[in-house]
Coordinates of C-alpha atoms and ligand atoms in Angstrom, one line a residue:
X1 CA -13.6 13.7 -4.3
X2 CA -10.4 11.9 -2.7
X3 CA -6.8 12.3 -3.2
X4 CA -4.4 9.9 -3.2
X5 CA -0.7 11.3 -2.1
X6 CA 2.2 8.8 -2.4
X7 CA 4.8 8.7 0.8
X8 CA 6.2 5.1 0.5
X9 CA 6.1 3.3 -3.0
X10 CA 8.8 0.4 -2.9
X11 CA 8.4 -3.1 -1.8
X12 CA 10.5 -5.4 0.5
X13 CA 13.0 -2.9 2.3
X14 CA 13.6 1.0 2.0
X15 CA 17.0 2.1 -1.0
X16 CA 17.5 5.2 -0.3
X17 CA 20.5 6.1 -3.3
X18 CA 21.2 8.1 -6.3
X19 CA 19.6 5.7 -8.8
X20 CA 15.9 5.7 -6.8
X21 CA 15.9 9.3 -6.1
X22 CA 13.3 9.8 -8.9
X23 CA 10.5 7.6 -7.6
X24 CA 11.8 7.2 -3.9
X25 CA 12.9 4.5 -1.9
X26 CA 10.8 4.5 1.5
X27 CA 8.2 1.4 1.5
X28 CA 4.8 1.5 1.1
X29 CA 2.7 4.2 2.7
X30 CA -0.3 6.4 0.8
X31 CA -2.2 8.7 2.1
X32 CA -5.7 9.2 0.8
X33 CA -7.9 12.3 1.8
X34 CA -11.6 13.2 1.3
X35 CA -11.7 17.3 2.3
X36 CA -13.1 17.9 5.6
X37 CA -12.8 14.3 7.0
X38 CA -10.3 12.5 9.4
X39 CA -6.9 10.7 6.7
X40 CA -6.9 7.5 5.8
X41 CA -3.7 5.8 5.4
X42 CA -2.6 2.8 3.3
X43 CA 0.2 1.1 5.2
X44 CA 2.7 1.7 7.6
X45 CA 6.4 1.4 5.8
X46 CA 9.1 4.0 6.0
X47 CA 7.4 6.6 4.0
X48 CA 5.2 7.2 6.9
X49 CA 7.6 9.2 9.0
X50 CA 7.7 11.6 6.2
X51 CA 4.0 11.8 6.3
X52 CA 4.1 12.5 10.3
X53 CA 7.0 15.4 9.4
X54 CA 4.4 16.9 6.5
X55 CA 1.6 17.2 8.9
X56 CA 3.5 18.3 11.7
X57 CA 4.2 21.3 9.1
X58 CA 1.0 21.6 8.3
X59 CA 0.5 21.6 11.9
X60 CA -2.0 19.1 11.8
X61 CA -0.1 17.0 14.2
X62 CA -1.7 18.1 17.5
X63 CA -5.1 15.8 18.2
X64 CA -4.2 14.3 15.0
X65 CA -7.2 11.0 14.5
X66 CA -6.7 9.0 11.5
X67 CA -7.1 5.1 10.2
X68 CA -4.8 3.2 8.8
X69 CA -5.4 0.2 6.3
X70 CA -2.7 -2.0 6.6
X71 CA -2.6 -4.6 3.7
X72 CA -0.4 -6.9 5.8
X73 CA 2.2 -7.5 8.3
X74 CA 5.4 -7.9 6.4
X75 CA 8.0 -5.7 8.0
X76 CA 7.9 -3.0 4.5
X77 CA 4.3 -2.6 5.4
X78 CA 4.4 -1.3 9.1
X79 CA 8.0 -0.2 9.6
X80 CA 7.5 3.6 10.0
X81 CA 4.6 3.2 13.0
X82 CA 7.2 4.1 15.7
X83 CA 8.5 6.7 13.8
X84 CA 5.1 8.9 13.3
X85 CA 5.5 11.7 14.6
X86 CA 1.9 12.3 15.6
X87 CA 2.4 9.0 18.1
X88 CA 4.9 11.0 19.6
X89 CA 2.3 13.3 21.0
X90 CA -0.7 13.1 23.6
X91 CA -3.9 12.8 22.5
X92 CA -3.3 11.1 18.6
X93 CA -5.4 8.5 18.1
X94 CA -4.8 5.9 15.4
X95 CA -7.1 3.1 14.4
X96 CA -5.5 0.5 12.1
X97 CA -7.5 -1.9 10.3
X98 CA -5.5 -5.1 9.1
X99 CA -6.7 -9.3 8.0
X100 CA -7.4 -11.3 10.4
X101 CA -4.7 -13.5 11.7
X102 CA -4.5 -17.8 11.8
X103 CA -5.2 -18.6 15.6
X104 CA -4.2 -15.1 16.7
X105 CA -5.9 -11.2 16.3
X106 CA -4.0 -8.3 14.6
X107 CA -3.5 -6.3 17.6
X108 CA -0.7 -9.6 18.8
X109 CA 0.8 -9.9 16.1
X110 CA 1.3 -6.4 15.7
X111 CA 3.0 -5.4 19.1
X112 CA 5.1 -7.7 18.7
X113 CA 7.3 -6.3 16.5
X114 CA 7.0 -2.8 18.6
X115 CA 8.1 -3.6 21.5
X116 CA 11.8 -4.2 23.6
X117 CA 14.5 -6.2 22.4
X118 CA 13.2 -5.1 18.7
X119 CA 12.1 -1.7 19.6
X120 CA 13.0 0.4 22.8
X121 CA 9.7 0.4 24.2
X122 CA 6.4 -1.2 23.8
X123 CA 3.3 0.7 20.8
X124 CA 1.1 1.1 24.1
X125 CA 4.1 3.1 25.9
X126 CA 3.8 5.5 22.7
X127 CA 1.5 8.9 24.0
X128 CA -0.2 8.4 21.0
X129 CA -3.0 6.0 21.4
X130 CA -3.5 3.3 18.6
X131 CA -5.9 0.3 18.5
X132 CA -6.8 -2.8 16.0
X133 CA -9.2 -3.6 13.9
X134 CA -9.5 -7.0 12.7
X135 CA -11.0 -7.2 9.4
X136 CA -11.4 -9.5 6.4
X137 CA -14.2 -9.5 3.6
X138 CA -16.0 -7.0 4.8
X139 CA -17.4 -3.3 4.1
X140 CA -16.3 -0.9 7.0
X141 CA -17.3 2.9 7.2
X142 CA -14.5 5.1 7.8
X143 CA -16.3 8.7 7.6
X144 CA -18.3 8.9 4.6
X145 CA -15.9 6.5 2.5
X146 CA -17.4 3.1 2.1
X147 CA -14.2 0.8 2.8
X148 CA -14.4 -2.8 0.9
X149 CA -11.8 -5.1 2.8
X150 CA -11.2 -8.5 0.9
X151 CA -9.0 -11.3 0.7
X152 CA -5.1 -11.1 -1.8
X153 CA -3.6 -13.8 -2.6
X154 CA 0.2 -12.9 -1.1
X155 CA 2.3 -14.6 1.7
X156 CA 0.1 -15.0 5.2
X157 CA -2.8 -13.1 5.6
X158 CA -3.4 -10.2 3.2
X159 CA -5.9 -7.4 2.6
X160 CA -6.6 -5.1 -0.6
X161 CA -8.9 -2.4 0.0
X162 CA -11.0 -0.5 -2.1
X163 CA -12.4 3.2 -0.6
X164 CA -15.1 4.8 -2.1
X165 CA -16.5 8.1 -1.5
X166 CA -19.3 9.8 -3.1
X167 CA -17.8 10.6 -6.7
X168 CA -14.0 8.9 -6.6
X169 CA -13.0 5.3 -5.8
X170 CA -9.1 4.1 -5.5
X171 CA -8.5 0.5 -4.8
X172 CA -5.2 -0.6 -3.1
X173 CA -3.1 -3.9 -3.7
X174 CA 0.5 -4.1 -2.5
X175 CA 1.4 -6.9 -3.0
X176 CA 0.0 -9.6 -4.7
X177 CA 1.0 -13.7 -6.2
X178 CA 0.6 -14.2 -9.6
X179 CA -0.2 -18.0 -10.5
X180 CA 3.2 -19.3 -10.2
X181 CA 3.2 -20.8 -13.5
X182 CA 3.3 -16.7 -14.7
X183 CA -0.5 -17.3 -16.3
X184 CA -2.5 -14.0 -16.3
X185 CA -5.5 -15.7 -14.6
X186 CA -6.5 -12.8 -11.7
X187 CA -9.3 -14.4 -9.0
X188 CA -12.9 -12.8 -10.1
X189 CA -13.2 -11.9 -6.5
X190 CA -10.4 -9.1 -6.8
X191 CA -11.6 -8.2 -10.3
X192 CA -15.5 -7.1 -9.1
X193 CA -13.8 -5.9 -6.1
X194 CA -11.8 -3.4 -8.5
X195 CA -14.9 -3.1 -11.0
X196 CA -14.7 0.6 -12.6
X197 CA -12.2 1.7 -10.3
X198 CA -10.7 5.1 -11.2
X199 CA -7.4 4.3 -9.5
X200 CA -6.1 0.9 -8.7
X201 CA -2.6 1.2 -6.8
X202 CA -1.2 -2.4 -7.4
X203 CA 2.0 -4.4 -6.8
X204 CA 4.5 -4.6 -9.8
X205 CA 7.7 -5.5 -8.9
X206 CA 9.3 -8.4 -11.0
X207 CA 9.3 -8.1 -14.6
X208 CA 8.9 -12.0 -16.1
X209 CA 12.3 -13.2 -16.3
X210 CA 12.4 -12.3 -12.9
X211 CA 9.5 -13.6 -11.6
X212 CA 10.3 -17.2 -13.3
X213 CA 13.8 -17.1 -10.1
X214 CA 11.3 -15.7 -7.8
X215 CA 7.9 -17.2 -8.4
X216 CA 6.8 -17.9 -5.0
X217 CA 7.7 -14.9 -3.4
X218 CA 4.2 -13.2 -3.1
X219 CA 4.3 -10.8 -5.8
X220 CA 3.4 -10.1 -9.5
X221 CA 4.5 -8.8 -13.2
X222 CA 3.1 -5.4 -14.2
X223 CA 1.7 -7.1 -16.9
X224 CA -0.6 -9.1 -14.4
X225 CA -1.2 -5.7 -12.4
X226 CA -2.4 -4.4 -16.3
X227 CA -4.6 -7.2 -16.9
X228 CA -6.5 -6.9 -13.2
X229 CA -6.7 -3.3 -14.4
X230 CA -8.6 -4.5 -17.9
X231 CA -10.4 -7.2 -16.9
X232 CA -12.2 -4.5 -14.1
X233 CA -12.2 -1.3 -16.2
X234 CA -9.9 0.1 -13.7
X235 CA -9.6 4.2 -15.5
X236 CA -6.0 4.6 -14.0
X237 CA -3.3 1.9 -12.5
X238 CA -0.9 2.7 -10.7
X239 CA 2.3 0.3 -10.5
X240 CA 3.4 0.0 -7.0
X241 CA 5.8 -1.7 -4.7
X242 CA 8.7 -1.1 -6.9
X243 CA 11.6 -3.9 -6.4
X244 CA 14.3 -2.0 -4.1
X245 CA 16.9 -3.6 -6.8
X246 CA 15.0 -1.9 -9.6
X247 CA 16.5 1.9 -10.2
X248 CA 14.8 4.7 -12.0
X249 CA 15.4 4.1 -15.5
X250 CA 13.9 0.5 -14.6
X251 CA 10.8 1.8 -13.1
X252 CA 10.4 4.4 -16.3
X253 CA 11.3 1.9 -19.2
X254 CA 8.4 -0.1 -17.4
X255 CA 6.0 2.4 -17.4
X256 CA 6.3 3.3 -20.9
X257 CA 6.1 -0.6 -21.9
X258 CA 2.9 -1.1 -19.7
X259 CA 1.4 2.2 -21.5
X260 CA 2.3 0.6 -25.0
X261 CA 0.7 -2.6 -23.8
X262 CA -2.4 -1.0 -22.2
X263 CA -2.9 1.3 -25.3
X264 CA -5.8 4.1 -24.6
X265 CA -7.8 1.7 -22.1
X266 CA -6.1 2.1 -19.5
X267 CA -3.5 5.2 -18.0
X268 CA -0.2 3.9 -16.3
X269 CA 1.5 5.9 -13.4
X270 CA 4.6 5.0 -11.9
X271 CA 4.5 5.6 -7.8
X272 CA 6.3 7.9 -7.0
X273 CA 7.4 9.5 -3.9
X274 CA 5.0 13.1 -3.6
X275 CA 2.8 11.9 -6.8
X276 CA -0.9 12.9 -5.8
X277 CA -3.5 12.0 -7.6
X278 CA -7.3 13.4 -7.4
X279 CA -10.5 11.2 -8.2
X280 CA -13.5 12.3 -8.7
X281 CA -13.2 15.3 -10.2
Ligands
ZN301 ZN1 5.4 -5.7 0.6
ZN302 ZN1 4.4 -8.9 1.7

């Protein structure tokens, strides 16, 4: 069994007002749990700081050891590191896993949007101590969950991961281009990588019209989020990365269209801040 528990669900920068008080405004940041074993989490945005307040209420903060899949470095996808309040703390440990960088590693690229003049001091100044993992197309064991890392097509290097533990799966794309053209055509790689999935997370944040003004910008139509989810017999999608100019009723009108579209094949779920879901059950 795993659980999925959402912290972070929009895309691009954090809106925190009236109108996206219903599904949240803090980027991307999940936390999935198998009982007994070390979290894993999927990405880094804003949402994580209120992930480090929930387990330091738990008090599950102290020798806290956890690893973090990050899909990518985009500032919406590793904004809350500094902010985690288990970091703050001797003796945390925190492994992230991220793609492989052009001519450079992960762990460079990475510090250097943690340390002075863009942060007050540098990630390995933190008490906590975190390290890198450079990974691309490739299976990596993080406890007993089988991790599949492969290749998104997005803006710079990009990972989807899919975990799997013994009787629940959950795959997990943030953000993802669509064939600029707005065809429905989703790489075979990503759909056997999602094959039978119970829950694919998965970037939705333009609807069409929108996409046509902003068709290289990396993402996708929840449509093309929907048909990933057919074409692998994905049991539950999840539409993700929510456009911070989107409010509520948006993000609701678009789930019920998506479940009209999807008809019984396939259950839609809008992200939304404190939404957990269970697999494997
Ligand atoms: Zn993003
Ligand atoms: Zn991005």
């Amino acid at each position: 069994m795993l659980s999925a528990t959402f912290y972070g669900v929009r895309g691009s920068t954090p809106c925190s007002c009236d109108s996206t008080r219903e599904f949240g405004g803090n980027t991307a940041c999940v936390l999935v749990e198998v009982p007994d074993e070390p979290p894993i989490i999927c990405d880094l945005g804003t949402g994580l700081r209120y992930l480090g307040r929930d387990l330091d209420d738990r008090g599950q903060s102290n020798g806290f050891a956890a690893t973090a899949l990050i899909s990518h470095l985009h500032w919406d996808h590793i904004q809350g590191t500094p902010f985690f309040r288990p970091l703050l703390g001797e003796g945390a440990t925190l492994e992230i896993v991220g793609p492989r960088q052009n001519g450079s590693t992960l762990e460079t690229e990475f510090t250097r949007f943690v340390r002075p003049p863009v942060f007050p001091v540098a990630i390995d100044q933190l008490p906590g101590d975190v390290t890198f993992r450079d990974a691309t197309d490739e299976v990596i064991q993080v406890g007993s969950a089988t991790v599949q890392c492969f290749d998104v097509p997005h803006i710079g290097p990009t990972n989807g991961y899919r975990i799997d533990v013994g009787s629940g799966s959950l795959a997990y794309i943030s953000d993802h281009q669509q064939p600029m053209d707005g065809s429905l055509d989703v790489a075979d790689s990503l759909v056997e990588a999602c094959r039978d999935v119970d829950i694919l997370v998965h970037d939705a944040q333009f609807d069409h019209e929108e996409f046509q003004q902003r068709s290289d910008w990396g993402h996708c139509t929840p449509e093309y989020a929907l048909e990933l989810a057919r074409r692998s017999g994905a049991r539950r999608l999840v539409l993700f990365h929510h456009d911070p100019g989107h409010d509520d009723a948006w993000v609701r009108a678009t789930v019920k269209r998506i479940q009209g579209a999807a008809g019984t094949d396939v259950t839609i779920i809008g992200a939304a801040e404190g939404l957990r879901l269970e697999s494997g059950n």
